Tab-separated table of C-alpha atoms in Angstrom:
chain	number	residue	atom	x	y	z
A	1	MET	CA	-28.169	-33.556	-82.535
A	2	PHE	CA	-26.072	-34.418	-85.608
A	3	LYS	CA	-22.475	-33.662	-86.525
A	4	LYS	CA	-22.039	-30.222	-88.074
A	5	THR	CA	-19.722	-31.805	-90.625
A	6	LEU	CA	-22.726	-33.623	-92.135
A	7	GLU	CA	-23.993	-30.259	-93.385
A	8	GLN	CA	-21.066	-30.298	-95.810
A	9	VAL	CA	-21.715	-33.849	-97.025
A	10	VAL	CA	-23.507	-34.261	-100.329
A	11	THR	CA	-25.574	-37.446	-100.330
A	12	TYR	CA	-24.117	-39.956	-102.787
A	13	GLU	CA	-26.237	-40.246	-105.907
A	14	ALA	CA	-26.472	-43.901	-106.887
A	15	GLY	CA	-27.408	-45.041	-110.371
A	16	LYS	CA	-31.144	-44.995	-110.991
A	17	PRO	CA	-32.856	-48.373	-110.442
A	18	ILE	CA	-35.047	-50.170	-112.977
A	19	GLU	CA	-37.970	-49.910	-110.546
A	20	LEU	CA	-37.882	-46.094	-110.739
A	21	VAL	CA	-38.193	-46.112	-114.527
A	22	MET	CA	-41.058	-48.620	-114.298
A	23	ARG	CA	-42.924	-46.425	-111.802
A	24	GLU	CA	-42.357	-43.045	-113.429
A	25	PHE	CA	-42.648	-43.910	-117.115
A	26	GLY	CA	-44.680	-47.124	-117.146
A	27	ILE	CA	-42.046	-49.025	-119.087
A	28	LYS	CA	-41.960	-52.803	-118.817
A	29	PRO	CA	-38.870	-54.202	-117.059
A	30	ASP	CA	-37.813	-56.239	-120.099
A	31	GLU	CA	-37.778	-53.032	-122.154
A	32	ILE	CA	-35.413	-51.203	-119.784
A	33	ILE	CA	-31.656	-51.202	-120.289
A	34	LYS	CA	-29.673	-50.323	-117.169
A	35	LEU	CA	-26.163	-49.121	-117.970
A	36	GLY	CA	-25.708	-46.580	-115.195
A	37	SER	CA	-24.059	-48.461	-112.319
A	38	ASN	CA	-21.204	-50.422	-113.960
A	39	GLU	CA	-22.791	-53.772	-113.168
A	40	ASN	CA	-21.853	-56.867	-115.147
A	41	PRO	CA	-24.314	-57.014	-118.084
A	42	TYR	CA	-23.745	-60.778	-118.345
A	43	GLY	CA	-25.007	-61.360	-114.831
A	44	SER	CA	-23.406	-63.823	-112.423
A	45	ALA	CA	-21.700	-67.095	-113.325
A	46	PRO	CA	-24.222	-69.970	-113.603
A	47	ARG	CA	-22.374	-71.806	-110.814
A	48	VAL	CA	-22.892	-68.801	-108.544
A	49	VAL	CA	-26.619	-68.630	-109.259
A	50	GLU	CA	-26.873	-72.339	-108.550
A	51	ILE	CA	-25.027	-72.104	-105.221
A	52	ILE	CA	-27.222	-69.191	-104.079
A	53	GLN	CA	-30.349	-71.171	-104.853
A	54	LYS	CA	-28.929	-74.251	-103.182
A	55	ASN	CA	-28.105	-72.337	-99.995
A	56	ALA	CA	-31.235	-70.152	-99.851
A	57	HIS	CA	-32.415	-72.059	-96.787
A	58	LYS	CA	-29.420	-70.643	-94.882
A	59	ALA	CA	-30.690	-67.071	-95.212
A	60	SER	CA	-31.890	-67.212	-91.587
A	61	MET	CA	-28.378	-67.980	-90.339
A	62	TYR	CA	-25.490	-65.620	-89.648
A	63	PRO	CA	-22.415	-66.179	-91.819
A	64	ASP	CA	-19.123	-67.599	-90.602
A	65	ASP	CA	-17.770	-64.367	-89.160
A	66	SER	CA	-14.171	-65.532	-89.547
A	67	MET	CA	-14.873	-65.749	-93.309
A	68	PHE	CA	-12.232	-68.453	-93.236
A	69	GLU	CA	-12.930	-70.005	-96.615
A	70	LEU	CA	-13.218	-66.747	-98.583
A	71	LYS	CA	-10.188	-65.173	-96.939
A	72	ASN	CA	-8.115	-68.280	-97.637
A	73	ALA	CA	-9.297	-68.340	-101.251
A	74	LEU	CA	-8.338	-64.702	-101.721
A	75	ALA	CA	-5.040	-65.265	-99.937
A	76	SER	CA	-4.297	-68.114	-102.346
A	77	LYS	CA	-5.299	-66.073	-105.404
A	78	TRP	CA	-3.102	-63.125	-104.449
A	79	SER	CA	-0.249	-65.084	-102.783
A	80	VAL	CA	-0.696	-63.504	-99.354
A	81	LYS	CA	-1.676	-64.820	-95.918
A	82	SER	CA	-5.234	-64.750	-94.621
A	83	GLN	CA	-4.203	-62.201	-91.969
A	84	ASN	CA	-3.456	-59.824	-94.844
A	85	VAL	CA	-7.122	-59.890	-95.945
A	86	ILE	CA	-10.259	-58.146	-94.704
A	87	ILE	CA	-13.748	-58.561	-96.182
A	88	GLY	CA	-16.325	-55.801	-96.512
A	89	ALA	CA	-19.817	-55.175	-97.831
A	90	GLY	CA	-18.352	-53.927	-101.075
A	91	SER	CA	-14.882	-52.423	-101.243
A	92	ASP	CA	-16.372	-49.068	-100.273
A	93	GLN	CA	-16.996	-50.433	-96.777
A	94	ILE	CA	-13.240	-50.971	-96.479
A	95	LEU	CA	-12.849	-47.295	-97.380
A	96	GLU	CA	-15.187	-46.478	-94.509
A	97	PHE	CA	-13.135	-48.667	-92.160
A	98	CYS	CA	-10.006	-46.751	-93.155
A	99	MET	CA	-11.572	-43.367	-92.519
A	100	HIS	CA	-12.863	-44.488	-89.107
A	101	ALA	CA	-9.567	-46.047	-88.028
A	102	LEU	CA	-7.100	-43.355	-89.110
A	103	ASN	CA	-5.876	-40.533	-86.909
A	104	HIS	CA	-7.068	-37.381	-88.673
A	105	GLU	CA	-5.879	-34.866	-86.076
A	106	ASN	CA	-4.446	-31.823	-87.874
A	107	ALA	CA	-4.615	-33.788	-91.120
A	108	CYS	CA	-6.001	-33.777	-94.628
A	109	VAL	CA	-6.663	-36.426	-97.266
A	110	LEU	CA	-5.690	-36.205	-100.935
A	111	MET	CA	-7.650	-37.281	-103.989
A	112	ALA	CA	-8.080	-36.446	-107.663
A	113	LYS	CA	-10.481	-33.648	-108.591
A	114	THR	CA	-12.884	-36.089	-110.246
A	115	THR	CA	-12.953	-39.556	-108.742
A	116	PHE	CA	-15.187	-41.942	-106.769
A	117	ALA	CA	-17.512	-39.686	-104.775
A	118	MET	CA	-17.503	-41.816	-101.615
A	119	TYR	CA	-13.876	-40.892	-100.875
A	120	GLU	CA	-14.994	-37.355	-100.117
A	121	VAL	CA	-18.164	-38.460	-98.333
A	122	TYR	CA	-16.312	-40.734	-95.907
A	123	ALA	CA	-13.585	-38.131	-95.369
A	124	LYS	CA	-16.061	-35.394	-94.512
A	125	ILE	CA	-17.959	-37.672	-92.145
A	126	ALA	CA	-14.613	-38.252	-90.428
A	127	ASN	CA	-14.247	-34.450	-90.212
A	128	VAL	CA	-10.986	-34.362	-92.124
A	129	GLU	CA	-10.004	-31.726	-94.678
A	130	VAL	CA	-10.249	-32.838	-98.323
A	131	CYS	CA	-7.592	-31.635	-100.770
A	132	LYS	CA	-8.019	-32.283	-104.494
A	133	THR	CA	-5.594	-32.110	-107.392
A	134	PRO	CA	-6.190	-29.418	-110.049
A	135	SER	CA	-6.756	-31.963	-112.833
A	136	ASP	CA	-9.788	-34.190	-113.207
A	137	GLU	CA	-7.622	-37.177	-114.099
A	138	HIS	CA	-4.959	-38.705	-111.847
A	139	LYS	CA	-1.602	-36.989	-112.271
A	140	LEU	CA	0.951	-38.221	-109.751
A	141	GLU	CA	3.085	-35.084	-109.989
A	142	GLU	CA	0.069	-33.114	-108.780
A	143	PHE	CA	-0.464	-35.550	-105.908
A	144	GLU	CA	3.188	-35.192	-104.909
A	145	SER	CA	3.002	-31.403	-105.099
A	146	LEU	CA	-0.189	-31.389	-103.009
A	147	TYR	CA	1.441	-33.700	-100.479
A	148	ARG	CA	4.497	-31.443	-100.116
A	149	ALA	CA	2.352	-28.329	-99.899
A	150	SER	CA	0.236	-29.890	-97.154
A	151	LEU	CA	3.319	-30.695	-95.078
A	152	GLU	CA	4.707	-27.200	-95.605
A	153	ARG	CA	1.547	-25.624	-94.166
A	154	GLY	CA	1.826	-27.866	-91.118
A	155	LYS	CA	-0.784	-30.428	-92.105
A	156	ARG	CA	-0.360	-34.177	-91.844
A	157	VAL	CA	-1.672	-36.241	-94.744
A	158	SER	CA	-3.600	-39.125	-93.210
A	159	ALA	CA	-4.623	-40.783	-96.484
A	160	ILE	CA	-4.179	-40.628	-100.244
A	161	PHE	CA	-6.823	-42.140	-102.538
A	162	LEU	CA	-5.714	-43.546	-105.886
A	163	CYS	CA	-8.492	-44.992	-108.040
A	164	VAL	CA	-6.919	-47.255	-110.683
A	165	PRO	CA	-8.751	-47.315	-113.045
A	166	ASN	CA	-10.501	-44.118	-112.081
A	167	ASN	CA	-14.273	-44.013	-111.721
A	168	PRO	CA	-16.015	-42.139	-113.362
A	169	LEU	CA	-13.464	-41.156	-116.031
A	170	GLY	CA	-11.824	-44.469	-116.862
A	171	GLU	CA	-8.162	-43.496	-117.094
A	172	CYS	CA	-5.588	-45.629	-115.269
A	173	LEU	CA	-2.100	-45.050	-113.893
A	174	ASP	CA	0.719	-47.504	-114.574
A	175	SER	CA	1.482	-49.591	-111.498
A	176	ALA	CA	5.227	-48.868	-111.738
A	177	ALA	CA	4.546	-45.130	-111.599
A	178	VAL	CA	2.315	-45.603	-108.561
A	179	GLU	CA	4.985	-47.623	-106.780
A	180	SER	CA	7.564	-44.916	-107.481
A	181	PHE	CA	5.114	-42.400	-105.998
A	182	ILE	CA	4.571	-44.540	-102.888
A	183	GLN	CA	8.287	-44.377	-102.143
A	184	LYS	CA	8.094	-40.570	-101.937
A	185	ILE	CA	5.363	-40.581	-99.288
A	186	GLY	CA	5.929	-40.804	-95.536
A	187	LYS	CA	4.990	-44.025	-93.756
A	188	ASP	CA	2.456	-42.217	-91.576
A	189	THR	CA	0.199	-41.711	-94.623
A	190	LEU	CA	-2.106	-44.541	-95.694
A	191	ILE	CA	-2.143	-44.957	-99.471
A	192	ILE	CA	-5.388	-46.534	-100.643
A	193	ILE	CA	-5.202	-48.195	-104.061
A	194	ASP	CA	-8.753	-48.790	-105.244
A	195	GLY	CA	-8.643	-51.587	-107.812
A	196	ALA	CA	-12.379	-52.128	-108.300
A	197	TYR	CA	-11.913	-52.273	-112.087
A	198	GLN	CA	-8.472	-53.856	-112.167
A	199	GLU	CA	-9.599	-57.000	-114.026
A	200	PHE	CA	-10.520	-54.854	-117.033
A	201	ALA	CA	-7.393	-52.700	-116.877
A	202	THR	CA	-5.051	-55.675	-116.541
A	203	TYR	CA	-6.609	-57.367	-119.570
A	204	LYS	CA	-6.130	-54.244	-121.683
A	205	ASP	CA	-2.605	-53.365	-120.518
A	206	LYS	CA	-0.370	-55.424	-118.230
A	207	ALA	CA	1.440	-52.230	-117.199
A	208	LYS	CA	-1.685	-51.304	-115.210
A	209	ALA	CA	-1.614	-54.507	-113.111
A	210	PHE	CA	-0.893	-54.340	-109.379
A	211	SER	CA	0.512	-57.077	-107.183
A	212	PRO	CA	-1.233	-56.924	-103.792
A	213	SER	CA	1.279	-59.430	-102.392
A	214	SER	CA	4.220	-57.238	-103.369
A	215	LEU	CA	2.548	-54.085	-102.060
A	216	SER	CA	1.645	-55.627	-98.700
A	217	ALA	CA	5.122	-57.138	-98.295
A	218	LYS	CA	7.073	-53.997	-99.191
A	219	TYR	CA	4.944	-51.205	-97.731
A	220	GLU	CA	3.397	-50.899	-94.276
A	221	ASN	CA	1.237	-47.973	-95.371
A	222	VAL	CA	-0.534	-49.290	-98.487
A	223	ILE	CA	-3.855	-51.096	-98.821
A	224	TYR	CA	-5.174	-52.578	-102.052
A	225	LEU	CA	-8.933	-52.844	-102.544
A	226	GLY	CA	-10.771	-55.287	-104.792
A	227	THR	CA	-14.415	-56.138	-105.368
A	228	PHE	CA	-16.737	-58.856	-106.620
A	229	SER	CA	-19.244	-56.263	-107.868
A	230	LYS	CA	-17.828	-55.685	-111.358
A	231	ALA	CA	-16.055	-58.422	-113.332
A	232	TYR	CA	-17.416	-61.161	-111.044
A	233	GLY	CA	-21.013	-60.011	-111.486
A	234	LEU	CA	-21.953	-59.864	-107.796
A	235	GLY	CA	-22.967	-56.217	-107.429
A	236	GLY	CA	-26.169	-57.186	-105.631
A	237	MET	CA	-24.339	-59.423	-103.149
A	238	ARG	CA	-22.032	-56.632	-101.888
A	239	VAL	CA	-18.637	-58.260	-101.332
A	240	GLY	CA	-15.301	-56.458	-101.423
A	241	TYR	CA	-11.915	-56.956	-99.830
A	242	GLY	CA	-8.751	-55.225	-98.732
A	243	ILE	CA	-5.195	-56.593	-98.797
A	244	ALA	CA	-2.460	-54.979	-96.730
A	245	ASP	CA	0.225	-55.498	-94.107
A	246	SER	CA	-1.252	-57.490	-91.229
A	247	LYS	CA	-0.875	-54.515	-88.860
A	248	ILE	CA	-3.213	-52.440	-91.036
A	249	ILE	CA	-5.725	-55.274	-91.289
A	250	ALA	CA	-5.691	-55.781	-87.511
A	251	MET	CA	-6.522	-52.120	-86.923
A	252	LEU	CA	-9.331	-52.148	-89.487
A	253	TYR	CA	-10.863	-55.172	-87.765
A	254	LYS	CA	-11.306	-53.023	-84.659
A	255	VAL	CA	-13.873	-50.865	-86.488
A	256	ARG	CA	-15.572	-53.708	-88.389
A	257	ALA	CA	-19.001	-54.787	-87.181
A	258	PRO	CA	-19.581	-58.560	-86.894
A	259	PHE	CA	-21.364	-60.399	-89.707
A	260	ASN	CA	-20.817	-57.486	-92.090
A	261	ILE	CA	-21.682	-59.514	-95.202
A	262	THR	CA	-24.469	-62.055	-95.600
A	263	THR	CA	-24.353	-65.836	-95.571
A	264	LEU	CA	-25.374	-66.005	-99.244
A	265	SER	CA	-22.924	-63.259	-100.244
A	266	LEU	CA	-20.110	-65.190	-98.642
A	267	GLN	CA	-20.996	-68.390	-100.474
A	268	ALA	CA	-21.461	-66.550	-103.762
A	269	ALA	CA	-18.026	-64.911	-103.566
A	270	ILE	CA	-16.302	-68.198	-102.719
A	271	THR	CA	-17.922	-69.849	-105.744
A	272	ALA	CA	-17.243	-66.895	-108.047
A	273	LEU	CA	-13.520	-67.131	-107.311
A	274	GLN	CA	-13.593	-70.730	-108.514
A	275	ASP	CA	-14.973	-69.761	-111.936
A	276	GLN	CA	-12.267	-67.621	-113.493
A	277	ASP	CA	-13.363	-68.659	-116.997
A	278	PHE	CA	-16.558	-66.647	-116.529
A	279	VAL	CA	-14.575	-63.585	-115.461
A	280	VAL	CA	-12.243	-63.874	-118.459
A	281	GLN	CA	-15.180	-64.180	-120.856
A	282	CYS	CA	-16.835	-61.071	-119.403
A	283	VAL	CA	-13.638	-59.041	-119.560
A	284	GLU	CA	-12.912	-60.125	-123.131
A	285	GLN	CA	-16.422	-59.230	-124.280
A	286	ASN	CA	-16.179	-55.869	-122.500
A	287	ALA	CA	-12.987	-55.051	-124.417
A	288	LYS	CA	-14.617	-55.991	-127.716
A	289	GLU	CA	-17.706	-53.868	-127.102
A	290	MET	CA	-15.559	-50.978	-125.844
A	291	LEU	CA	-14.099	-50.741	-129.357
A	292	ALA	CA	-17.621	-50.363	-130.738
A	293	TYR	CA	-18.225	-47.389	-128.429
A	294	GLU	CA	-14.939	-45.777	-129.424
A	295	SER	CA	-15.802	-46.159	-133.112
A	296	PHE	CA	-19.272	-44.741	-132.534
A	297	ALA	CA	-17.806	-41.785	-130.637
A	298	ARG	CA	-15.319	-40.952	-133.387
A	299	GLU	CA	-17.933	-41.247	-136.116
A	300	ASN	CA	-20.447	-39.077	-134.268
A	301	GLY	CA	-18.278	-36.298	-132.881
A	302	PHE	CA	-18.061	-37.358	-129.245
A	303	SER	CA	-15.027	-36.853	-127.036
A	304	PHE	CA	-13.977	-39.636	-124.700
A	305	ILE	CA	-11.158	-40.651	-122.406
A	306	PRO	CA	-9.740	-44.071	-123.350
A	307	SER	CA	-11.178	-46.302	-120.633
A	308	TYR	CA	-9.513	-49.157	-118.767
A	309	ALA	CA	-12.731	-50.084	-116.960
A	310	ASN	CA	-16.145	-51.477	-117.923
A	311	PHE	CA	-17.595	-48.076	-118.781
A	312	ILE	CA	-16.870	-45.131	-121.026
A	313	THR	CA	-17.393	-41.426	-120.363
A	314	LEU	CA	-18.577	-39.334	-123.304
A	315	SER	CA	-19.170	-35.648	-123.919
A	316	ARG	CA	-19.766	-33.328	-126.836
A	317	ALA	CA	-19.701	-29.581	-127.251
A	318	GLY	CA	-23.225	-28.170	-127.270
A	319	LEU	CA	-24.781	-31.235	-125.714
A	320	ASP	CA	-26.502	-30.883	-122.332
A	321	SER	CA	-25.828	-34.122	-120.447
A	322	THR	CA	-28.762	-33.616	-118.080
A	323	HIS	CA	-31.257	-33.113	-120.891
A	324	LEU	CA	-29.862	-36.116	-122.762
A	325	CYS	CA	-29.926	-38.433	-119.739
A	326	ASP	CA	-33.480	-37.415	-118.838
A	327	TRP	CA	-34.620	-38.015	-122.430
A	328	LEU	CA	-32.951	-41.423	-122.528
A	329	LEU	CA	-34.535	-42.344	-119.193
A	330	GLN	CA	-37.982	-41.813	-120.688
A	331	LYS	CA	-36.977	-44.223	-123.464
A	332	GLY	CA	-35.970	-46.887	-120.929
A	333	LEU	CA	-32.192	-46.378	-121.064
A	334	ILE	CA	-30.461	-45.703	-117.746
A	335	ILE	CA	-26.975	-44.177	-117.970
A	336	ARG	CA	-25.066	-41.978	-115.524
A	337	ASN	CA	-25.210	-38.207	-115.784
A	338	LEU	CA	-21.970	-36.701	-114.451
A	339	ALA	CA	-23.444	-33.275	-113.720
A	340	SER	CA	-23.163	-34.103	-110.004
A	341	TYR	CA	-19.374	-34.204	-110.556
A	342	GLY	CA	-19.480	-30.781	-112.160
A	343	LEU	CA	-19.032	-32.275	-115.622
A	344	ASN	CA	-21.193	-31.831	-118.691
A	345	ALA	CA	-20.659	-35.474	-119.616
A	346	PHE	CA	-22.220	-38.888	-119.172
A	347	ARG	CA	-20.931	-42.354	-118.329
A	348	ILE	CA	-22.214	-45.523	-119.953
A	349	THR	CA	-21.552	-49.030	-118.679
A	350	ILE	CA	-20.432	-51.244	-121.550
A	351	GLY	CA	-23.390	-53.581	-122.081
A	352	THR	CA	-24.034	-56.582	-124.278
A	353	LYS	CA	-23.834	-56.201	-128.044
A	354	LYS	CA	-27.639	-55.972	-128.285
A	355	GLN	CA	-27.827	-53.378	-125.501
A	356	ASN	CA	-25.053	-51.290	-127.022
A	357	GLU	CA	-26.682	-51.267	-130.443
A	358	ARG	CA	-29.826	-49.875	-128.782
A	359	VAL	CA	-27.722	-47.187	-127.077
A	360	PHE	CA	-26.298	-46.103	-130.416
A	361	GLU	CA	-29.796	-45.988	-131.954
A	362	LEU	CA	-31.122	-43.809	-129.157
A	363	LEU	CA	-28.161	-41.421	-129.207
A	364	LYS	CA	-28.654	-40.925	-132.943
A	365	ALA	CA	-32.400	-40.457	-132.452
A	366	TYR	CA	-31.740	-37.815	-129.806
A	367	GLY	CA	-29.476	-35.975	-132.214
A	368	ALA	CA	-32.030	-36.110	-134.984
A	369	ASN	CA	-34.743	-34.728	-132.685
A	370	HIS	CA	-32.749	-32.067	-130.851
A	371	ASN	CA	-30.071	-30.934	-133.298
A	372	HIS	CA	-27.389	-31.554	-130.674
A	373	LEU	CA	-25.993	-34.519	-132.546
A	374	SER	CA	-25.498	-35.266	-136.176
A	375	ASN	CA	-24.759	-38.544	-137.839
A	376	HIS	CA	-21.217	-38.372	-139.158
A	377	SER	CA	-21.149	-42.033	-140.142
């Protein structure tokens, strides 16, 4: 009945919800800290909350399927035309569009060894071979070598996924290096630049910043993805977008279902774009609290990859990430165990100052109780 390829697909493991912790451990919702899904700990901009409440009566109505106002707002922000923009239910839906639209005959797709899990899920559903680089982190020389090797064995490369910054590790390629790489790849390969965390990376280092307008104007085989789920605080509204040459966008529209985001999501995203001060404040606070995590890690013997996103991935020799994450869950702290990625490590969304102080307390308490950690401070 079902595709045989689905037997090879591992169901994506989303971050655990607050409701699960309430049910299983009887913890009150106001005592639970959720730092497992890279949501914005400061919520949504007050103007966004107000507009959602004001338009709640429109929940029975389909949205404007042309998404005219949002597309024009994004086009203005990124200095492109509206025909260069497509909207999705999160940027991952644009990934799905790409995998459905591409010709995968006698082809493979390339990605880093450890990166956003949905790249592989969508590729396998599309019944296309997945090729991964040897290194966990993005190394463009490995991507180029993998690309050449694929061509030499008679395989086309239908798509290359570049996650910048990379989820779940946090490292980020320089945009100039990526553009140099693009120029080495044939035009029949779609290069997908996933910029879900770009607001954080750009704030930390301008060398990480991408120009969607430049990419779409110069390259007919590149699509840039952005989202409202992270810095804009709209994870629950599910709005993402893609920017590319109009020919790419036109083809993706052929596989897009009508009304693919909600009326309230559309209004929320339009309003969020108008409140850049909120975004800047969130990004600035994230950078400040990131320093606290780095200091804690150094003082307590943790290893970490310097992160350009709104999360940090930690590990330590002798520490079992699964045992730690399960123990923290029972204490009301939700973080992300990376065992499903084959890593003995865990990822923590950078929370508010109060939330982060609680994280540090619990990590020290775990060490005191299990002899896996010691206080080096």
